[in-house]
Amino acid sequence: MALPKKNDKEKFLKNNRLKELFSKAERIDNNLWQVLQEIGNSYNELSKNYDAIAQRLLMDILHDKKIKDKIHSARYRIKDKKAYR
């Protein structure tokens, strides 16, 4: 895994208002930035399946005989991972 650029880290912390909190947390685990990057990479990999899972759940709900007549409409969305707000 390629290490992130320092500017990426600074931009992420600033845009997400985490600079002060991150510096305190980093004293506990000096690999914190690497852990956050691994979480982001894991989310990117796993999120490829989220749309299919959400569609399947929605279809299961809409076809449930006990509740299908009580639902007027339904929709879903998968939140994007945003490195910067």
XYZ file of C-alpha atoms in Angstrom:
85
model
C 0.000 0.000 0.000
C 1.361 3.390 -0.987
C 1.772 5.798 1.860
C -0.418 8.890 1.613
C 1.136 12.251 0.968
C 1.452 14.589 3.932
C -0.738 17.149 2.124
C -3.531 14.557 1.879
C -3.409 13.998 5.617
C -3.368 17.711 6.432
C -6.215 18.420 4.030
C -8.305 15.550 5.398
C -7.797 16.623 9.006
C -8.530 20.275 8.270
C -11.621 19.648 6.144
C -13.086 17.237 8.669
C -12.170 19.395 11.674
C -10.094 16.614 13.177
C -6.714 18.254 13.552
C -6.785 18.729 17.331
C -8.519 15.435 18.069
C -6.211 13.547 15.712
C -3.069 14.913 17.355
C -4.319 13.726 20.754
C -5.305 10.308 19.422
C -2.034 9.942 17.530
C -0.177 10.089 20.855
C -1.918 6.830 21.764
C -1.274 5.165 18.402
C 1.346 6.704 16.171
C 0.121 4.535 13.275
C -3.311 6.161 13.375
C -3.083 7.749 9.923
C -2.159 4.388 8.408
C -5.096 2.751 10.202
C -7.469 5.399 8.819
C -6.123 4.786 5.315
C -6.651 1.039 5.708
C -10.229 1.640 6.858
C -10.826 3.809 3.781
C -9.332 1.195 1.481
C -11.415 -1.532 3.099
C -14.576 0.538 2.689
C -13.769 1.097 -0.987
C -13.387 -2.627 -1.534
C -16.477 -3.666 0.426
C -18.723 -0.897 -0.889
C -18.730 -2.487 -4.332
C -21.325 -4.912 -2.941
C -23.418 -2.431 -0.950
C -25.701 -1.438 -3.818
C -26.593 -5.050 -4.596
C -27.214 -5.765 -0.912
C -29.434 -2.690 -0.531
C -31.431 -3.590 -3.650
C -31.958 -7.110 -2.368
C -33.119 -5.893 1.050
C -35.502 -3.417 -0.538
C -36.986 -6.108 -2.767
C -37.380 -8.457 0.200
C -39.242 -5.751 2.109
C -41.463 -4.824 -0.826
C -42.401 -8.453 -1.454
C -43.145 -9.279 2.185
C -46.861 -10.179 2.262
C -47.316 -8.752 5.762
C -46.135 -5.243 4.925
C -46.177 -4.732 1.145
C -49.664 -3.170 1.153
C -48.615 -0.690 3.844
C -45.689 0.733 1.875
C -46.466 3.569 -0.491
C -42.947 3.968 -1.805
C -39.423 3.069 -0.834
C -35.950 4.037 -1.878
C -32.397 3.667 -0.691
C -29.010 5.237 -1.149
C -25.474 4.188 -0.492
C -23.358 6.919 1.040
C -20.135 7.709 -0.724
C -16.883 7.682 1.162
C -15.600 11.212 1.009
C -12.019 11.850 1.952
C -12.681 15.562 2.039
C -15.841 17.434 2.890
